[in-house]
Amino acid sequence: MSLKLLPNISSPEDIRSFSNKELGELCIELRSHIIETITEIGGHLAPTLGVIELTVALHYVFNTPKDKLVWDVGHQGYAHKLLTGRFEEFPTIRRFKGLSGFLKRSESEYDVIGAGHASTSISAALGIAEARQQLKEDFRVAAIIGDGSMTGGLAFEGINNAGHLGKQFLVILNDNEMSISPNVGAISTYFTRLISNPLYNKVRNEFWDLTGRLPIAKSTTRTLIKKVEESLKGLIVPGILFDELGFRYFGPIDGHDLDMVVNTLDNIKDIQNPVLLHILTKKGKGMVSLNMNNREYHEDAVKFHAVKPNGKAKPSDKIEKKINSKKPVPSFQDVFGKLSCEIARNRDDTVCITAAMREGTGLVPYSKEFPDRYYDVGIAEGHGVTFASGLASQGIRPIAAIYSTFLQRAYDHIIHDCAIQHLPVIFCMDRSGIAGEDGPTHHGALDIAYLRCVQDMIVTAPKNGNEFRHLLYTALNINDKPFSIRYPKASSVIFDEAGQMELLPIGSWETCRQGRDIAILAVGPMVYYAIEAANKLEEKGISAEVVNCRFIKPMDTSCLDNIRSRFSKIITIEEGIINGGFGDGVSAWLLENSFSGRLKRLGLPDEFVEHGSRDQILSMLGLDVNGLLNTIYDMVDEKKESHNYK
């Protein structure tokens, strides 16, 4: 559609003189522009479409950026970006060197706190509110939490603390799944208008102060008044829980009724107590049909949560190369979905657990075929790990499918509830390594480092889909310790659906290619980059040995000792942080065993890696074939200028 208002908005100040009609037209333009742009280039879509009216209302009512808005999670913030001076850059969102797909402090003063993980907003916003108190400043603070984030325990920890502190603080619960209450009726709407009305609050507070001056029965009178108000709320609104936690509760209201949202925010913005406003929205509004039954709506809302590019966009810097382009090969996540079903058919003692990532982890087929053995614990990774530990303690074999970056949130649970108890939970970590356009909050950079140091933890990485099968079955053969399997958001390279499993000796490596001059110790699919580089080196008269280090911990020390005795030059390559990673483990062993040669560790740097396609990032970091060749030529003292391998 033709945009008349949106291109002229450079900051929220530009919309504060808009009429109600213009605000409504702005919402239409925002929704249309986001749908058109994101369907073309790909990215999160449905979450932002559900908060268009709320976003406009917030920037209209609140004096941002002086007033602070904290979004949870950041993929709800696309409309926020468009209203805060990023219209021209918006088509670069999630592209290499472009706008982040989440909020990012270095990107805009309006992005108060960045968040790619869920359930963090209330705690962060409460910290901002208390900083206001410490610094004796005057501004409002609001946390907008939704898209499932209230299923995370951290959100309730924040609410509990905020209610205790009792300062001005607004939490907006964007209930886009109607998980708390489905009823938006005339009575609840009227009641919300009543209790959010400034006159009502003035009378209420004055009456409360008056009862405090009663000479007798002050406590009894106030208790009676509070019980009457709570009983009335309990009859027609679902806010009694929040009231008990120290919040004034308002809602639920229709989050797509712009006038109501604006009026309600205007009425409650200056209440000097913690406030929770409950709004009901439709995730994907404008893209998802609302005239359908509940099941169909939920399926479409999930479908449009994030979309792939429709092919119309023509990125100028797009790497088309695939490791294996001769025929389509399933991704690692799809392989996991197939293997989880295969295992479940063979073993009745297995279950699968995920944390609100059924689609992302590939567990849709499993959840349909084995619904009684599938558990989605919501955005509560810590609970999921401890829940898995409880299952394992009774002889059930849980497979916990959790993104590498999200498993960080459950670190103490992995140690205290699983490893110390010697419980055989299997951790399947999708998105290990570079997660692509979602950027630093989603890159699985740390799992090798943070799991290597956990006592008794077995840490592995398959080079392809077939080896993934072998490692899963090997993990099920271990009964007294946890077992982790990491794999990237990428092609599984090779997978035979009719293949047979093979039990692998714990700690065993595999020599994929013999060599004489240099040894390349590779982790996961990096093995194939190493093999391709070794083939190119052969043309230059350099012989490289490639070892598939599928067991990161424990290492194959007999193989490593053989390499130490035969090579003076060794390279390790992994799709994880160098500090504390696989290369560090190899380095420590070699040092203790008197290796006198040269070692080079390749991996992710000691800095947060930005967003971009996996190929672009690996190329930038020197972790692709060309980067590996550059490193090897340096190590063998060849001049890079004399070789053209770009």
XYZ file of C-alpha atoms in Angstrom:
646
model
C 0.000 0.000 0.000
C 1.003 3.618 -0.401
C 2.510 4.969 2.820
C 1.588 8.550 3.714
C 2.402 8.856 7.417
C 5.086 6.302 8.264
C 7.939 7.575 6.023
C 7.700 10.998 7.687
C 8.123 9.740 11.243
C 11.650 10.210 12.562
C 10.792 9.871 16.252
C 7.745 9.226 18.480
C 7.439 12.989 18.999
C 6.076 13.161 15.452
C 2.962 11.139 16.318
C 1.998 12.901 19.558
C 0.056 15.565 17.675
C -1.854 12.978 15.621
C -5.628 12.756 15.798
C -7.298 9.466 16.717
C -8.025 8.939 13.023
C -4.391 9.477 12.069
C -3.218 7.086 14.787
C -5.535 4.445 13.362
C -4.216 5.038 9.852
C -0.670 4.782 11.187
C -1.479 1.343 12.620
C -2.736 0.211 9.220
C 0.429 1.480 7.531
C 2.689 -0.166 10.116
C 0.973 -3.526 9.784
C 1.032 -3.385 5.976
C 4.671 -2.274 5.739
C 5.903 -4.908 8.202
C 4.042 -7.701 6.394
C 5.355 -6.591 3.003
C 8.950 -6.193 4.178
C 9.288 -9.276 6.368
C 7.606 -11.666 3.946
C 10.127 -10.476 1.366
C 13.306 -10.730 3.430
C 12.273 -13.163 6.194
C 12.154 -12.736 9.957
C 9.822 -12.684 12.943
C 6.377 -11.549 11.886
C 3.376 -12.631 13.958
C 4.617 -11.314 17.354
C 4.944 -7.701 16.146
C 1.638 -7.769 14.233
C -0.125 -8.448 17.514
C 1.262 -5.340 19.236
C 0.885 -2.672 16.550
C -1.841 -0.741 18.395
C -0.052 -1.168 21.730
C 3.233 0.115 20.289
C 1.597 3.201 18.803
C -0.304 3.865 22.037
C 2.818 3.535 24.190
C 4.856 5.997 22.150
C 1.853 8.331 21.935
C 1.148 8.369 25.691
C 4.642 7.998 27.142
C 7.405 10.556 26.740
C 9.974 8.240 25.200
C 12.955 8.090 25.285
C 12.881 9.835 28.682
C 10.231 7.348 29.773
C 11.644 3.844 29.470
C 10.010 0.960 27.570
C 11.430 -2.539 28.001
C 10.210 -5.130 25.473
C 10.069 -8.858 26.183
C 11.081 -10.446 23.911
C 12.642 -8.150 21.356
C 11.048 -9.747 18.310
C 7.866 -7.878 19.291
C 9.726 -4.652 18.565
C 9.629 -4.230 14.786
C 6.911 -1.548 14.939
C 8.880 0.076 17.770
C 11.901 0.279 15.463
C 9.845 1.904 12.706
C 8.526 4.571 15.069
C 11.964 5.382 16.466
C 13.876 6.571 13.406
C 14.730 3.320 11.643
C 12.284 3.369 8.736
C 14.962 3.718 6.029
C 17.088 0.930 7.512
C 14.182 -1.416 8.160
C 14.706 -3.540 4.990
C 18.165 -4.474 6.355
C 16.722 -6.113 9.462
C 18.462 -9.408 10.328
C 20.805 -9.005 7.349
C 24.574 -8.970 7.671
C 25.655 -5.516 8.944
C 21.981 -4.416 9.067
C 19.477 -3.829 11.865
C 19.206 -6.440 14.573
C 16.098 -8.608 14.677
C 15.836 -7.807 18.391
C 16.257 -4.646 20.431
C 19.846 -3.533 20.801
C 21.200 -0.825 23.079
C 23.915 0.242 20.634
C 21.331 0.659 17.862
C 19.037 3.273 19.415
C 18.498 5.258 22.597
C 14.933 3.934 22.520
C 16.210 0.363 22.953
C 16.675 0.567 26.692
C 17.465 -3.117 27.217
C 18.147 -5.690 24.505
C 16.520 -9.082 24.769
C 16.573 -12.158 22.567
C 15.691 -14.495 25.420
C 12.303 -14.363 27.116
C 11.019 -13.402 30.576
C 13.729 -10.817 31.342
C 11.774 -7.562 31.000
C 10.216 -7.245 34.443
C 13.481 -7.771 36.322
C 15.390 -5.416 34.011
C 12.702 -2.729 34.066
C 12.488 -2.947 37.858
C 16.230 -2.316 38.007
C 15.717 0.762 35.835
C 12.924 1.949 38.139
C 15.140 1.560 41.186
C 18.010 3.366 39.419
C 15.561 6.242 38.934
C 15.035 6.248 42.702
C 18.762 6.132 43.463
C 19.549 8.931 41.020
C 16.536 11.000 42.114
C 15.288 11.296 38.536
C 11.725 11.510 37.261
C 10.549 9.248 34.472
C 8.109 6.400 33.948
C 9.053 2.748 33.415
C 7.027 0.117 31.577
C 7.789 -3.535 30.814
C 5.883 -5.119 27.930
C 5.892 -8.883 28.381
C 4.213 -11.364 26.091
C 4.461 -14.047 23.423
C 4.720 -16.730 26.095
C 7.257 -14.944 28.281
C 5.032 -15.178 31.352
C 5.655 -18.939 31.364
C 9.198 -18.243 32.543
C 9.848 -18.278 36.271
C 12.083 -15.195 36.068
C 9.015 -13.089 35.226
C 7.342 -14.055 38.497
C 10.533 -13.496 40.469
C 10.541 -9.962 39.074
C 6.852 -9.430 39.849
C 7.361 -10.639 43.407
C 10.223 -8.206 43.991
C 8.426 -5.301 42.279
C 5.350 -5.784 44.445
C 7.563 -5.724 47.522
C 9.380 -2.530 46.524
C 6.096 -0.797 45.729
C 7.345 1.962 43.400
C 5.789 3.374 40.201
C 6.184 0.570 37.727
C 3.948 -0.605 34.874
C 3.869 -4.153 33.544
C 1.846 -4.727 30.376
C 0.889 -8.356 29.925
C 0.386 -8.938 26.209
C -1.734 -12.063 26.401
C -1.740 -13.226 22.794
C -2.764 -16.803 23.531
C -5.572 -16.022 26.000
C -3.743 -18.196 28.509
C -4.970 -16.275 31.550
C -8.460 -15.246 30.538
C -10.437 -15.446 27.315
C -13.253 -13.119 28.223
C -13.306 -9.605 26.887
C -16.876 -8.689 27.746
C -18.946 -5.633 28.446
C -18.719 -6.055 32.225
C -14.947 -6.446 32.378
C -14.502 -3.600 29.882
C -16.731 -1.345 31.949
C -15.000 -2.348 35.150
C -11.561 -1.588 33.685
C -12.748 1.820 32.549
C -14.112 2.417 36.023
C -11.063 1.436 38.033
C -8.613 3.127 35.631
C -10.529 6.404 35.780
C -8.540 9.152 37.551
C -11.627 10.252 39.487
C -12.201 6.709 40.758
C -8.580 6.418 41.874
C -8.677 9.856 43.516
C -11.807 8.947 45.495
C -10.455 5.503 46.322
C -7.146 6.876 47.640
C -8.785 9.681 49.603
C -11.252 7.252 51.169
C -8.364 4.965 52.047
C -6.487 7.854 53.697
C -9.654 8.833 55.536
C -10.071 5.368 57.040
C -6.488 5.615 58.261
C -7.525 8.521 60.500
C -10.370 6.633 62.170
C -9.943 6.627 65.942
C -11.105 3.021 66.306
C -11.462 -0.078 64.156
C -9.118 1.377 61.519
C -7.608 -2.024 60.746
C -10.983 -3.768 60.580
C -12.474 -1.113 58.288
C -9.545 -1.181 55.876
C -9.567 -4.977 55.810
C -13.269 -4.950 54.978
C -12.801 -2.370 52.187
C -9.944 -4.365 50.679
C -11.939 -7.599 50.791
C -14.920 -5.967 49.098
C -12.723 -4.611 46.292
C -10.901 -7.943 45.883
C -14.158 -9.901 45.846
C -15.585 -7.603 43.168
C -12.447 -7.994 41.067
C -12.412 -11.741 41.625
C -15.919 -11.996 40.203
C -15.261 -10.273 36.912
C -11.500 -10.035 36.285
C -8.674 -12.570 36.686
C -6.313 -10.209 38.483
C -6.492 -11.361 42.080
C -3.110 -13.123 41.799
C -1.379 -9.904 40.798
C -3.227 -7.930 43.462
C -1.929 -10.349 46.066
C 1.607 -9.857 44.728
C 1.363 -6.103 45.309
C 0.165 -4.910 41.885
C -2.875 -2.879 40.947
C -4.492 -4.982 38.234
C -6.345 -3.547 35.225
C -7.932 -5.506 32.419
C -8.289 -7.529 30.422
C -8.874 -5.083 27.585
C -8.896 -5.500 23.812
C -5.337 -4.739 22.714
C -6.503 -3.915 19.184
C -8.949 -1.229 20.309
C -6.554 1.684 19.912
C -8.769 4.258 21.641
C -9.233 2.017 24.659
C -5.531 1.228 24.936
C -4.605 4.927 24.672
C -7.201 6.004 27.228
C -6.283 3.239 29.670
C -2.559 3.971 29.455
C -3.236 7.677 29.897
C -5.290 6.977 33.009
C -2.870 4.611 34.738
C 0.545 5.935 33.661
C 1.066 8.036 36.802
C -0.268 5.686 39.477
C 2.516 5.603 42.047
C 2.361 1.876 42.696
C 3.184 -1.241 40.703
C 0.488 -1.691 38.046
C -0.274 -4.591 35.726
C -2.310 -3.933 32.603
C -3.639 -7.078 30.969
C -4.342 -6.753 27.250
C -5.637 -9.426 24.900
C -4.214 -9.468 21.376
C -4.189 -11.724 18.359
C -0.709 -12.883 17.404
C -0.317 -12.352 13.672
C -3.269 -9.967 13.323
C -3.453 -8.854 9.711
C -1.668 -11.981 8.497
C -3.678 -14.610 10.339
C -7.398 -14.942 9.772
C -9.332 -14.205 12.942
C -12.534 -15.774 11.599
C -11.507 -19.336 12.308
C -11.723 -21.813 15.135
C -9.186 -21.661 17.948
C -7.093 -24.578 16.717
C -6.723 -23.150 13.224
C -5.846 -19.734 14.635
C -3.094 -21.173 16.831
C -1.649 -23.185 13.942
C -1.487 -20.104 11.708
C -0.075 -17.944 14.509
C 2.759 -20.468 14.908
C 3.201 -20.668 11.135
C 3.685 -16.908 10.848
C 5.741 -16.500 14.042
C 8.746 -16.271 11.732
C 8.724 -16.483 7.948
C 11.299 -17.315 5.318
C 12.053 -14.924 2.440
C 9.543 -15.221 -0.391
C 12.276 -14.994 -2.996
C 11.597 -11.450 -4.199
C 14.546 -9.964 -2.356
C 17.934 -10.015 -4.081
C 20.653 -9.605 -1.461
C 23.844 -8.180 -2.917
C 26.052 -10.336 -0.711
C 24.537 -13.769 -0.660
C 26.596 -16.941 -0.468
C 24.881 -19.778 -2.305
C 27.410 -22.488 -1.672
C 26.307 -25.582 0.228
C 28.504 -28.296 1.641
C 26.514 -30.888 -0.282
C 24.426 -29.403 -3.076
C 23.929 -32.505 -5.235
C 20.675 -33.459 -3.547
C 18.558 -32.020 -0.758
C 19.618 -33.207 2.684
C 17.519 -32.658 5.830
C 18.716 -30.168 8.422
C 20.023 -31.413 11.744
C 16.748 -30.361 13.410
C 14.739 -32.435 10.920
C 17.076 -35.376 11.481
C 16.487 -35.043 15.219
C 12.731 -35.114 14.631
C 13.069 -38.348 12.630
C 15.475 -39.956 15.104
C 13.351 -39.079 18.138
C 10.412 -40.932 16.550
C 12.648 -43.837 15.520
C 13.939 -44.197 19.063
C 10.467 -43.905 20.592
C 9.204 -46.745 18.393
C 12.059 -48.933 19.618
C 12.099 -47.918 23.278
C 9.048 -47.311 25.438
C 11.124 -45.756 28.229
C 12.038 -42.611 26.278
C 10.361 -39.195 26.366
C 11.131 -35.844 24.746
C 11.102 -32.458 26.497
C 11.342 -28.990 25.000
C 10.888 -25.424 26.230
C 8.319 -23.772 23.927
C 10.341 -24.783 20.860
C 8.441 -27.703 19.352
C 8.758 -26.400 15.800
C 12.274 -25.027 16.202
C 13.703 -28.291 17.533
C 11.954 -30.481 14.955
C 9.665 -32.237 17.431
C 6.348 -31.673 15.616
C 6.219 -35.256 14.225
C 7.124 -36.687 17.634
C 4.500 -34.617 19.470
C 1.815 -35.924 17.108
C 2.889 -39.576 17.116
C 3.718 -39.761 20.833
C 1.613 -37.072 22.560
C 1.730 -38.875 25.932
C 5.524 -38.934 25.865
C 6.028 -35.334 24.737
C 6.419 -32.468 27.211
C 6.540 -28.768 26.395
C 7.385 -27.004 29.659
C 7.015 -23.470 28.263
C 9.760 -20.882 28.410
C 11.184 -22.477 31.537
C 14.444 -24.178 30.646
C 15.580 -24.541 34.249
C 12.374 -26.324 35.188
C 12.666 -28.472 32.063
C 16.115 -29.744 33.070
C 15.102 -30.467 36.666
C 11.883 -32.089 35.415
C 14.006 -34.294 33.136
C 16.214 -35.181 36.091
C 13.184 -36.295 38.077
C 12.067 -38.493 35.187
C 15.551 -39.988 34.859
C 15.677 -40.786 38.572
C 12.790 -43.205 38.033
C 14.231 -45.020 35.043
C 12.701 -42.936 32.249
C 15.177 -41.809 29.578
C 14.492 -38.117 28.870
C 15.818 -36.375 25.768
C 15.826 -32.624 26.384
C 15.795 -30.688 23.095
C 16.819 -27.123 23.964
C 18.692 -24.543 21.903
C 22.314 -24.159 22.996
C 21.817 -20.485 23.869
C 18.650 -21.187 25.896
C 20.259 -24.028 27.832
C 22.554 -21.389 29.352
C 19.533 -20.339 31.426
C 19.485 -23.753 33.107
C 23.161 -24.050 34.010
C 22.747 -24.608 37.743
C 20.017 -27.159 37.073
C 22.357 -29.099 34.767
C 24.956 -29.245 37.536
C 22.917 -29.527 40.730
C 19.892 -31.517 39.614
C 21.414 -33.659 36.882
C 25.190 -34.143 36.895
C 25.724 -34.335 40.664
C 22.876 -36.859 40.842
C 24.530 -38.985 38.094
C 21.300 -38.911 36.090
C 21.394 -39.879 32.384
C 19.582 -36.938 30.832
C 20.378 -36.495 27.121
C 20.749 -32.869 26.010
C 20.217 -32.271 22.283
C 21.344 -28.715 21.591
C 20.113 -27.200 18.353
C 21.567 -23.896 17.074
C 25.007 -24.747 18.474
C 27.517 -22.433 16.862
C 26.347 -19.672 14.523
C 22.564 -19.319 14.635
C 22.444 -16.924 11.693
C 20.269 -13.844 11.413
C 19.049 -13.945 15.026
C 22.485 -12.782 16.128
C 24.440 -12.804 19.395
C 21.526 -13.622 21.693
C 20.938 -16.835 19.734
C 24.427 -17.945 18.659
C 25.307 -21.159 20.482
C 28.835 -20.001 21.193
C 29.339 -21.180 24.755
C 28.001 -24.717 25.178
C 31.310 -26.534 24.609
C 33.009 -24.307 27.171
C 30.236 -24.382 29.766
C 29.652 -28.146 29.533
C 33.297 -29.274 29.306
C 33.879 -28.170 32.875
C 30.865 -30.013 34.323
C 32.075 -33.163 36.047
C 30.938 -36.449 34.456
C 29.299 -34.670 31.503
C 29.905 -36.332 28.130
C 30.134 -33.685 25.396
C 29.765 -34.650 21.719
C 29.158 -33.259 18.233
C 28.191 -35.313 15.155
C 29.764 -34.528 11.801
C 26.570 -35.547 9.957
C 23.060 -36.957 10.383
C 24.155 -40.587 10.406
C 26.639 -39.952 13.194
C 23.881 -38.102 15.062
C 21.964 -41.413 15.117
C 25.032 -43.239 16.469
C 25.548 -40.688 19.232
C 21.891 -40.728 20.309
C 21.851 -44.498 20.654
C 25.233 -44.404 22.381
C 23.812 -41.859 24.849
C 20.896 -44.178 25.620
C 23.461 -46.847 26.491
C 24.896 -44.629 29.266
C 23.036 -45.004 32.578
C 24.982 -42.977 35.125
C 25.860 -39.584 33.659
C 24.428 -36.848 31.410
C 25.233 -36.801 27.712
C 25.144 -33.747 25.425
C 24.957 -33.624 21.621
C 25.499 -30.291 19.848
C 24.650 -29.501 16.231
C 24.255 -26.335 14.156
C 21.318 -24.778 12.342
C 22.504 -26.272 9.070
C 22.343 -29.204 6.691
C 23.054 -32.589 8.253
C 25.290 -33.230 5.196
C 24.533 -36.984 5.042
C 21.532 -38.834 6.443
C 20.139 -42.257 5.594
C 16.620 -42.668 6.975
C 16.939 -46.449 6.703
C 20.406 -46.472 8.258
C 21.445 -48.647 11.173
C 22.690 -47.385 14.497
C 26.202 -48.034 15.738
C 27.297 -47.833 19.354
C 30.423 -45.690 19.535
C 33.150 -46.241 22.150
C 33.009 -43.312 24.573
C 35.796 -40.862 23.812
C 36.634 -42.301 20.391
C 37.744 -40.143 17.454
C 37.755 -41.030 13.766
C 40.542 -40.368 11.266
C 38.764 -39.274 8.088
C 41.863 -38.588 6.010
C 45.487 -39.613 6.472
C 48.260 -37.049 6.152
C 51.924 -36.281 6.890
C 52.513 -32.533 7.258
C 49.760 -31.117 9.450
C 46.859 -32.466 11.542
C 43.441 -30.832 11.583
C 41.288 -31.767 14.586
C 37.738 -30.805 13.659
C 34.488 -30.762 15.633
C 31.059 -31.453 14.101
C 30.394 -30.438 10.462
C 33.673 -28.499 10.531
C 35.077 -31.900 9.541
C 33.824 -31.342 5.992
C 35.452 -27.925 5.737
C 38.682 -29.571 6.894
C 38.399 -32.370 4.309
C 37.756 -29.897 1.494
C 40.706 -27.776 2.602
C 42.914 -30.874 2.814
C 41.995 -31.833 -0.745
C 43.015 -28.369 -1.968
C 46.258 -28.573 0.017
C 47.127 -31.832 -1.685
C 47.252 -29.943 -4.981
C 49.936 -27.708 -3.442
C 51.966 -30.632 -2.160
C 50.851 -30.302 1.465
C 49.503 -33.449 3.140
C 46.902 -32.830 5.882
C 45.391 -35.389 8.220
C 41.766 -34.761 9.233
C 40.377 -36.153 12.478
C 36.703 -36.138 13.414
C 36.730 -35.271 17.126
C 33.144 -36.318 17.761
C 33.816 -36.724 21.481
C 34.818 -33.339 22.840
C 34.852 -34.756 26.352
C 36.307 -37.209 27.089
C 38.920 -36.801 24.372
C 40.560 -39.699 22.563
C 43.912 -39.366 24.306
C 45.411 -42.398 22.542
C 44.640 -40.798 19.175
C 45.904 -37.444 20.449
C 49.131 -39.054 21.653
C 49.644 -40.586 18.215
C 49.128 -37.172 16.594
C 51.536 -35.547 19.071
C 54.239 -38.023 18.115
C 53.752 -37.667 14.335
C 53.036 -33.967 13.748
C 54.753 -30.716 14.647
C 51.813 -28.623 13.412
C 48.267 -29.091 14.697
C 45.092 -27.071 14.088
C 41.844 -27.368 16.039
C 38.651 -25.979 14.533
C 35.281 -25.691 16.272
C 32.095 -23.652 15.907
C 32.272 -22.404 19.465
C 34.148 -19.939 21.642
C 37.919 -20.534 21.699
C 38.312 -19.654 25.391
C 37.476 -22.802 27.332
C 36.538 -24.693 24.187
C 37.714 -27.891 22.537
C 40.973 -26.326 21.378
C 41.764 -25.318 24.942
C 41.303 -28.925 26.018
C 43.672 -30.146 23.308
C 46.162 -27.395 24.151
C 46.194 -28.304 27.858
C 46.750 -32.001 27.112
C 49.546 -31.310 24.637
C 51.263 -28.946 27.078
C 51.153 -31.531 29.844
C 52.515 -34.165 27.479
C 55.542 -32.203 26.249
C 54.366 -31.253 22.769
C 57.056 -29.011 21.294
C 55.376 -28.163 17.995
C 52.997 -25.426 16.932
C 49.269 -25.413 17.743
C 46.633 -23.076 16.284
C 43.112 -22.951 17.730
C 40.305 -21.777 15.425
C 36.877 -20.904 16.726
C 34.662 -18.015 17.730
C 36.490 -14.963 19.108
C 36.325 -13.468 22.593
C 33.636 -11.016 21.520
C 29.957 -11.192 20.657
C 29.467 -12.096 17.014
C 26.865 -10.067 15.114
C 24.012 -11.382 12.991
C 24.182 -12.559 9.408
C 23.874 -15.805 7.483
C 25.915 -18.717 8.824
C 28.061 -18.734 5.672
C 28.767 -15.005 5.955
C 29.740 -15.222 9.622
C 31.946 -18.289 9.198
C 33.688 -16.599 6.281
C 34.208 -13.398 8.281
C 35.719 -15.385 11.173
C 37.978 -17.510 8.984
C 36.135 -20.714 9.864
C 35.272 -21.737 6.313
C 37.468 -23.552 3.794
C 39.238 -20.374 2.657
C 39.926 -19.278 6.209
C 41.294 -22.690 7.092
C 43.566 -22.619 4.030
C 44.880 -19.179 5.023
C 45.744 -20.477 8.492
C 47.438 -23.597 7.178
C 49.545 -21.693 4.652
C 50.655 -19.395 7.452
C 51.642 -22.388 9.579
C 53.664 -24.047 6.834
C 55.349 -20.709 6.019
C 53.914 -20.420 2.542
C 53.165 -16.988 1.065
C 49.427 -16.476 0.883
C 49.847 -14.074 -2.026
C 51.061 -16.872 -4.283
C 47.867 -18.856 -3.928
C 44.507 -17.794 -5.232
C 41.883 -19.918 -3.524
C 39.062 -17.420 -3.186
